[in-house]
PDB file of C-alpha atoms and ligand atoms in Angstrom:
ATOM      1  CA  UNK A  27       0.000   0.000   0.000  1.00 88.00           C
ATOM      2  CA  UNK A  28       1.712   3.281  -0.822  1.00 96.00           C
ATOM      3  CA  UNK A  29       1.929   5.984   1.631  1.00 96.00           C
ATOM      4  CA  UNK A  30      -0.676   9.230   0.623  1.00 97.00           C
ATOM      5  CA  UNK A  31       3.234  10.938   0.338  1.00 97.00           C
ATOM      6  CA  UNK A  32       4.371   8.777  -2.440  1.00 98.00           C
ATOM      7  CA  UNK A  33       1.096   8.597  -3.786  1.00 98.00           C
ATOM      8  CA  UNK A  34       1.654  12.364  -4.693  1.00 98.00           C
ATOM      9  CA  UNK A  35       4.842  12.137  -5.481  1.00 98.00           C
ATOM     10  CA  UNK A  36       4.186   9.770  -8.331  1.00 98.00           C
ATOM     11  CA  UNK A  37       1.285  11.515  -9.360  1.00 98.00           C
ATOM     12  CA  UNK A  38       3.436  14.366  -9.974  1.00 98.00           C
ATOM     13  CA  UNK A  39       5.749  12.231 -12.099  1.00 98.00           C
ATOM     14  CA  UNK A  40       2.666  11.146 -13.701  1.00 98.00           C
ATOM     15  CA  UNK A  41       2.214  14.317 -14.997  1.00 98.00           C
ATOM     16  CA  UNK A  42       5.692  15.198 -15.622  1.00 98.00           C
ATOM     17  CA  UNK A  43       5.996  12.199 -18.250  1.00 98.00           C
ATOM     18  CA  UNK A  44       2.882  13.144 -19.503  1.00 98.00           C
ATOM     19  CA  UNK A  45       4.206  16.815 -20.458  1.00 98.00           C
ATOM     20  CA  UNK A  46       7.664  15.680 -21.792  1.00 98.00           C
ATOM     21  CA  UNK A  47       5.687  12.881 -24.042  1.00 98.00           C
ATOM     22  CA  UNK A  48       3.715  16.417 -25.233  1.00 98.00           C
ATOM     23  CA  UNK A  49       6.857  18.413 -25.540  1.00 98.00           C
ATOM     24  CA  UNK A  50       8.724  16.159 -27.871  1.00 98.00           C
ATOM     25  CA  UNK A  51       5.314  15.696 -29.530  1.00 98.00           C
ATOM     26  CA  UNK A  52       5.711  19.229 -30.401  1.00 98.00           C
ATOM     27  CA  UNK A  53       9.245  18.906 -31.499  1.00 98.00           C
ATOM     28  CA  UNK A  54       7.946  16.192 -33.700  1.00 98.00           C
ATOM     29  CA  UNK A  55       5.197  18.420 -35.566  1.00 98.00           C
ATOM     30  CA  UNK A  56       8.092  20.883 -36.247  1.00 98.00           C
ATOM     31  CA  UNK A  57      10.564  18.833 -37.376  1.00 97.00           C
ATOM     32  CA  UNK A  58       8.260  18.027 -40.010  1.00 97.00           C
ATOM     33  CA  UNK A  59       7.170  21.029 -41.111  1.00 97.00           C
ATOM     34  CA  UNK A  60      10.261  21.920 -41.452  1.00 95.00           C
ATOM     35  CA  UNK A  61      11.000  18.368 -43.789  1.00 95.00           C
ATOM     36  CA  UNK A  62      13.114  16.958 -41.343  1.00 94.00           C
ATOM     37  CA  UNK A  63      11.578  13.370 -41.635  1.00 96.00           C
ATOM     38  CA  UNK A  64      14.656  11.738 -39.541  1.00 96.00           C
ATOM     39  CA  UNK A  65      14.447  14.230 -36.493  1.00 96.00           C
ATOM     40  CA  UNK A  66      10.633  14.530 -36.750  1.00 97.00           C
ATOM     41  CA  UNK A  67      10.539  10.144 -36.438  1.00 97.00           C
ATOM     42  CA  UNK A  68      12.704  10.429 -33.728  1.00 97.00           C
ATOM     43  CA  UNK A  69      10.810  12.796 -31.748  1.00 97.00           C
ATOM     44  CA  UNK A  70       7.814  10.937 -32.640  1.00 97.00           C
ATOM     45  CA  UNK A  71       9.171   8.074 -31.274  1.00 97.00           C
ATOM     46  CA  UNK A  72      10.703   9.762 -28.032  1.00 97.00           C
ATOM     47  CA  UNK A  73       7.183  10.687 -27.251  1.00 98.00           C
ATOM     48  CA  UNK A  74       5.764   7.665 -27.529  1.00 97.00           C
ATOM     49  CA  UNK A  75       8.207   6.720 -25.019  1.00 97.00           C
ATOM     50  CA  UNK A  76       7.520   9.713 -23.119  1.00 98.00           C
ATOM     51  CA  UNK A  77       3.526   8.078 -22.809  1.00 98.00           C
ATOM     52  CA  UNK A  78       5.337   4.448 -21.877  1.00 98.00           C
ATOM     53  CA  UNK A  79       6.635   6.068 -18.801  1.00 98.00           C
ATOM     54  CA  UNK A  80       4.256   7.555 -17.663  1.00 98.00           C
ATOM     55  CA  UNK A  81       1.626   4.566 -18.299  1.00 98.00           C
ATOM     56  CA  UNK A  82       4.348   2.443 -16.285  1.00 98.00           C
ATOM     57  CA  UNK A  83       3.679   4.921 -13.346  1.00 98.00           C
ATOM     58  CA  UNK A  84      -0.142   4.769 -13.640  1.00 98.00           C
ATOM     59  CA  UNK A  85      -0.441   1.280 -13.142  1.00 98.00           C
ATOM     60  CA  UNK A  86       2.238   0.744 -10.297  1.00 98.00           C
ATOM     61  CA  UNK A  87      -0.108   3.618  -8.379  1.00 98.00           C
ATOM     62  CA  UNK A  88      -3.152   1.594  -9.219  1.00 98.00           C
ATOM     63  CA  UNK A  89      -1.829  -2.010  -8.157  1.00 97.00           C
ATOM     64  CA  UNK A  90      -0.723  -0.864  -4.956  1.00 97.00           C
ATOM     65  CA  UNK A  91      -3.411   0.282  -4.031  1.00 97.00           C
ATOM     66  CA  UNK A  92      -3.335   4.391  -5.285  1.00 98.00           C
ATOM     67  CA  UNK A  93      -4.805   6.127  -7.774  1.00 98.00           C
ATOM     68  CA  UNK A  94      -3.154   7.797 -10.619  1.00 98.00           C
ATOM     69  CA  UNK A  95      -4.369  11.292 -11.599  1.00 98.00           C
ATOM     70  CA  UNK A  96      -4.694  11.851 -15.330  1.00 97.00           C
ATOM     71  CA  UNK A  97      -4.160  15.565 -15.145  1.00 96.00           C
ATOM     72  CA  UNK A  98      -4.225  18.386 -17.279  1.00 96.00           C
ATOM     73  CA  UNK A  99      -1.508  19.537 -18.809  1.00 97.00           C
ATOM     74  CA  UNK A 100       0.470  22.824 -20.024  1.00 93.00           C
ATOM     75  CA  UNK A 101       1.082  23.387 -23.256  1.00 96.00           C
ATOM     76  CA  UNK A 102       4.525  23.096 -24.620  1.00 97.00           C
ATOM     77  CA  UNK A 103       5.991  25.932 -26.829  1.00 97.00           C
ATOM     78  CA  UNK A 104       5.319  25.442 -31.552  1.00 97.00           C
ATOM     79  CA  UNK A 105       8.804  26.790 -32.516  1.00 97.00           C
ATOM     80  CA  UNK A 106      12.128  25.310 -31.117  1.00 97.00           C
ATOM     81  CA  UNK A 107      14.828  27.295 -32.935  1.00 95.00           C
ATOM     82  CA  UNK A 108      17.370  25.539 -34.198  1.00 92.00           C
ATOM     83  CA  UNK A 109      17.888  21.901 -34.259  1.00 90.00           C
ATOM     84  CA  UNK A 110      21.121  22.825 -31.564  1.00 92.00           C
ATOM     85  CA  UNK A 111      18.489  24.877 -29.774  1.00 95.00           C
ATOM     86  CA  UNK A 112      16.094  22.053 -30.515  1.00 96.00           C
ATOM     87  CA  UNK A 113      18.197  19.502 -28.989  1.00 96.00           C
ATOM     88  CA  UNK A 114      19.546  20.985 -25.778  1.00 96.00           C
ATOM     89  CA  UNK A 115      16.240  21.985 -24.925  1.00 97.00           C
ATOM     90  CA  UNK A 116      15.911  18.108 -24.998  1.00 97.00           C
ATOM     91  CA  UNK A 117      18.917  17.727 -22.937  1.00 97.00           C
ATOM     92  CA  UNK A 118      17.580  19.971 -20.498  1.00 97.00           C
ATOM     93  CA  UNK A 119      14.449  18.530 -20.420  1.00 98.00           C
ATOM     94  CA  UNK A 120      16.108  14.944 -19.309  1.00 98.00           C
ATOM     95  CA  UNK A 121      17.866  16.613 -17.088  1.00 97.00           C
ATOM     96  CA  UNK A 122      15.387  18.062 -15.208  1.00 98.00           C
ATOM     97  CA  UNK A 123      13.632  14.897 -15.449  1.00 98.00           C
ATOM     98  CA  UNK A 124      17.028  13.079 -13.979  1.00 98.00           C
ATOM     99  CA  UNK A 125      16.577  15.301 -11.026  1.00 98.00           C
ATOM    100  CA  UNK A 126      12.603  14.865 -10.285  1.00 98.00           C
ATOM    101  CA  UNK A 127      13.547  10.989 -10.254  1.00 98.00           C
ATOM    102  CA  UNK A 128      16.089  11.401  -7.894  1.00 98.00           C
ATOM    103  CA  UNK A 129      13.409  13.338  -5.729  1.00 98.00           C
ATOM    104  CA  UNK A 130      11.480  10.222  -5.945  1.00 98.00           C
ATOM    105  CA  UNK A 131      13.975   7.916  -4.934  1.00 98.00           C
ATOM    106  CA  UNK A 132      14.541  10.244  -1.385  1.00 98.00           C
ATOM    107  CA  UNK A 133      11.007  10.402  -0.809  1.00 97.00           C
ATOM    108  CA  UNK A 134      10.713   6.504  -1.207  1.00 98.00           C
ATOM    109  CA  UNK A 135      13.689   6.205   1.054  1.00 97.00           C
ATOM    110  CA  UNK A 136      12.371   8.408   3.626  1.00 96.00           C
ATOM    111  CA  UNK A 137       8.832   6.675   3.254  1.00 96.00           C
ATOM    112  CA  UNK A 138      11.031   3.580   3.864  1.00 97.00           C
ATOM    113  CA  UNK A 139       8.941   2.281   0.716  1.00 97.00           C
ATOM    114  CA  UNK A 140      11.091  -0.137  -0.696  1.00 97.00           C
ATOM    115  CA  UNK A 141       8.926  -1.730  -3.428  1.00 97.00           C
ATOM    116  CA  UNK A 142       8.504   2.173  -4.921  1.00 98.00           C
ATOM    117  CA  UNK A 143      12.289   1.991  -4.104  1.00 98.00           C
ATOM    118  CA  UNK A 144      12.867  -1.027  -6.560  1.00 98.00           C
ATOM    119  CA  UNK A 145      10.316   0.012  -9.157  1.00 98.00           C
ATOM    120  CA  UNK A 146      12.491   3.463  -9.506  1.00 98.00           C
ATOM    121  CA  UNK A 147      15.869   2.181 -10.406  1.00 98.00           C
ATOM    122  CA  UNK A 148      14.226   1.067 -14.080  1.00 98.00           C
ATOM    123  CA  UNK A 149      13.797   5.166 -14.404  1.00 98.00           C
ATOM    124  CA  UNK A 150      16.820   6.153 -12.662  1.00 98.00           C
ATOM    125  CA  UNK A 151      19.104   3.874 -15.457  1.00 97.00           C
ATOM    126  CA  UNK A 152      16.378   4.935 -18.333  1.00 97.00           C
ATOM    127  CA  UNK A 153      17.306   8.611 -17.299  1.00 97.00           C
ATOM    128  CA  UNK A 154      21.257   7.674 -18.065  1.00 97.00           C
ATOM    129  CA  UNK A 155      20.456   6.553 -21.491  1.00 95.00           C
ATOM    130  CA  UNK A 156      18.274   9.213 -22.026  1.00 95.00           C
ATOM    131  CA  UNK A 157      20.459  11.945 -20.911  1.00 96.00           C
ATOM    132  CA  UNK A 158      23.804   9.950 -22.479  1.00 96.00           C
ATOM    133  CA  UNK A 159      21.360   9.807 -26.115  1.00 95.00           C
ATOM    134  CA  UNK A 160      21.092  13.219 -25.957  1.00 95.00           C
ATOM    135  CA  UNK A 161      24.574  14.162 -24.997  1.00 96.00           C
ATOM    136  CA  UNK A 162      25.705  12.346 -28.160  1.00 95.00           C
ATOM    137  CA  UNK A 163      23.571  14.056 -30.301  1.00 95.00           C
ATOM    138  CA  UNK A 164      24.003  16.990 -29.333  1.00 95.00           C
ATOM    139  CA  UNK A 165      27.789  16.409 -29.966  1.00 94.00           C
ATOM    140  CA  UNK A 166      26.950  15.390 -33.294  1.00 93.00           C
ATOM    141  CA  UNK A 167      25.416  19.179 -34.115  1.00 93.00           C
ATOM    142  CA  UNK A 168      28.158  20.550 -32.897  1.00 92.00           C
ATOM    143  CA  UNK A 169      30.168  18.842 -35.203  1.00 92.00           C
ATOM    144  CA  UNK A 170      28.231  19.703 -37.973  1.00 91.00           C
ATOM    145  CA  UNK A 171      28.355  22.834 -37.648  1.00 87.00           C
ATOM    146  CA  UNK A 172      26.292  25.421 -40.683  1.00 81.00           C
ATOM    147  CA  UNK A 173      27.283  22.545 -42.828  1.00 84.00           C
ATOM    148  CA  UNK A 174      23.364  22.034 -44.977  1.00 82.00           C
ATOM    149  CA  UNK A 175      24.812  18.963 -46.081  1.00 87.00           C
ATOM    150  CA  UNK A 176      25.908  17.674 -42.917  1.00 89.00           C
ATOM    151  CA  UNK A 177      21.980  18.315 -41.815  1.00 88.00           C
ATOM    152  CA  UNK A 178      20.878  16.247 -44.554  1.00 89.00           C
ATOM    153  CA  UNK A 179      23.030  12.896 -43.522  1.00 91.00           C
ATOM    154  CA  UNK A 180      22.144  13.257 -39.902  1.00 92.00           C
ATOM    155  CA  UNK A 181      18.670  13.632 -40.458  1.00 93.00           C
ATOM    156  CA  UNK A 182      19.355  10.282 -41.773  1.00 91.00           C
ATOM    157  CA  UNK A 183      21.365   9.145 -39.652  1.00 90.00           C
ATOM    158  CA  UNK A 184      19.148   9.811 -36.522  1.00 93.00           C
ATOM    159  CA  UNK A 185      16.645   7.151 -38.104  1.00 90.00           C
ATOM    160  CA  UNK A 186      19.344   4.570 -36.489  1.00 87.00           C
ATOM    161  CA  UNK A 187      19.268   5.842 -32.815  1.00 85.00           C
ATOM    162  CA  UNK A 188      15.471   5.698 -32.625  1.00 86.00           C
ATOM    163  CA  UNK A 189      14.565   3.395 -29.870  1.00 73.00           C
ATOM    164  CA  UNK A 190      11.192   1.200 -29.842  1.00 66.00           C
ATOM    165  CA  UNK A 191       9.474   2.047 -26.254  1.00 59.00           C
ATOM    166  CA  UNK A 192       9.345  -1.086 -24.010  1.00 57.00           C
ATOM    167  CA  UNK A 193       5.410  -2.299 -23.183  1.00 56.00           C
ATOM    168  CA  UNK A 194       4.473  -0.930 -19.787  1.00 55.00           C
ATOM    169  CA  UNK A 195       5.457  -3.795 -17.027  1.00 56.00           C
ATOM    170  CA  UNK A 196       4.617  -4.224 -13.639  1.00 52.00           C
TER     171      UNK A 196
HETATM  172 FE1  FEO B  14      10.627   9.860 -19.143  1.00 81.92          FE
HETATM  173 FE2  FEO B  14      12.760  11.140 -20.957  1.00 81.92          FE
HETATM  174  O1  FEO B  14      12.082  10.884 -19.268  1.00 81.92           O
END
């Protein structure tokens, strides 16, 4: 049974997945406007995970006895600047993210709640990745540089880092 504490907590993580699944929605919608297929796929796909996170959260509140709040939800910005901008907005993003796990973890380690405990290590490694993926991406721009044609390969080339969400488990 979780704690009304932890209940809230993960409520509020609830909604926090549910906004970054929105925000990289948005960055989806204007890659593609823009005719970045590659980077509009990815984002695509990063939302969907986005919505696998936060499902994964909804049902560990339910089966232990909580309820999960669908809540509403702020609406992220329609232009993202460059894809640099683009991208370390993503960065920042995780990171913030990164940090509102770690949150979690204390407050299941004050709550002595072990099983919420256990349940948020899958985040805390997904939040490496995440934050790594980025990193490397991000290194990638920089690379690139004003080069159009280097824009045009790694909107290819970010086809191969998109990652197929794993089914919500228990
Ligand atoms: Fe669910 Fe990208 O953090």
């Amino acid at each position: 049974m979780l704690s009304k504490k932890i209940e809230e907590a993960l409520n509020k993580q609830v909604t926090i997945e549910a906004e970054s699944s929105q925000v990289y929605l948005a960055m989806a919608s204007y890659a593609e406007n823009l005719g970045f297929e590659g980077v509009s796929q990815f984002m695509y796909a990063h939302s969907d995970e986005e919505r696998e996170h936060m499902l994964k959260l909804i049902k560990f509140i339910n089966e232990r006895g909580g309820h999960a709040i669908v809540s509403q939800l702020s609406a992220p910005p329609t232009e993202f600047g460059s894809f640099k901008d683009m991208f370390q907005n993503l960065f920042n993003h995780e990171v913030m993210v990164s940090k509102t796990i770690n949150d979690l973890v204390d407050v299941s380690l004050q709550e002595k709640d072990y099983a919420t405990h256990n349940f948020l290590q899958w985040y805390v490694s997904e939040q490496i990745e995440e934050e790594a993926l980025a990193r490397n991406i991000l290194d990638k721009i920089n690379l690139i540089g004003d080069d159009k044609g280097g824009f045009y390969l790694f909107d290819n080339d970010i086809k191969q880092l998109i990652t197929k969400p794993t089914p919500p488990q228990v």
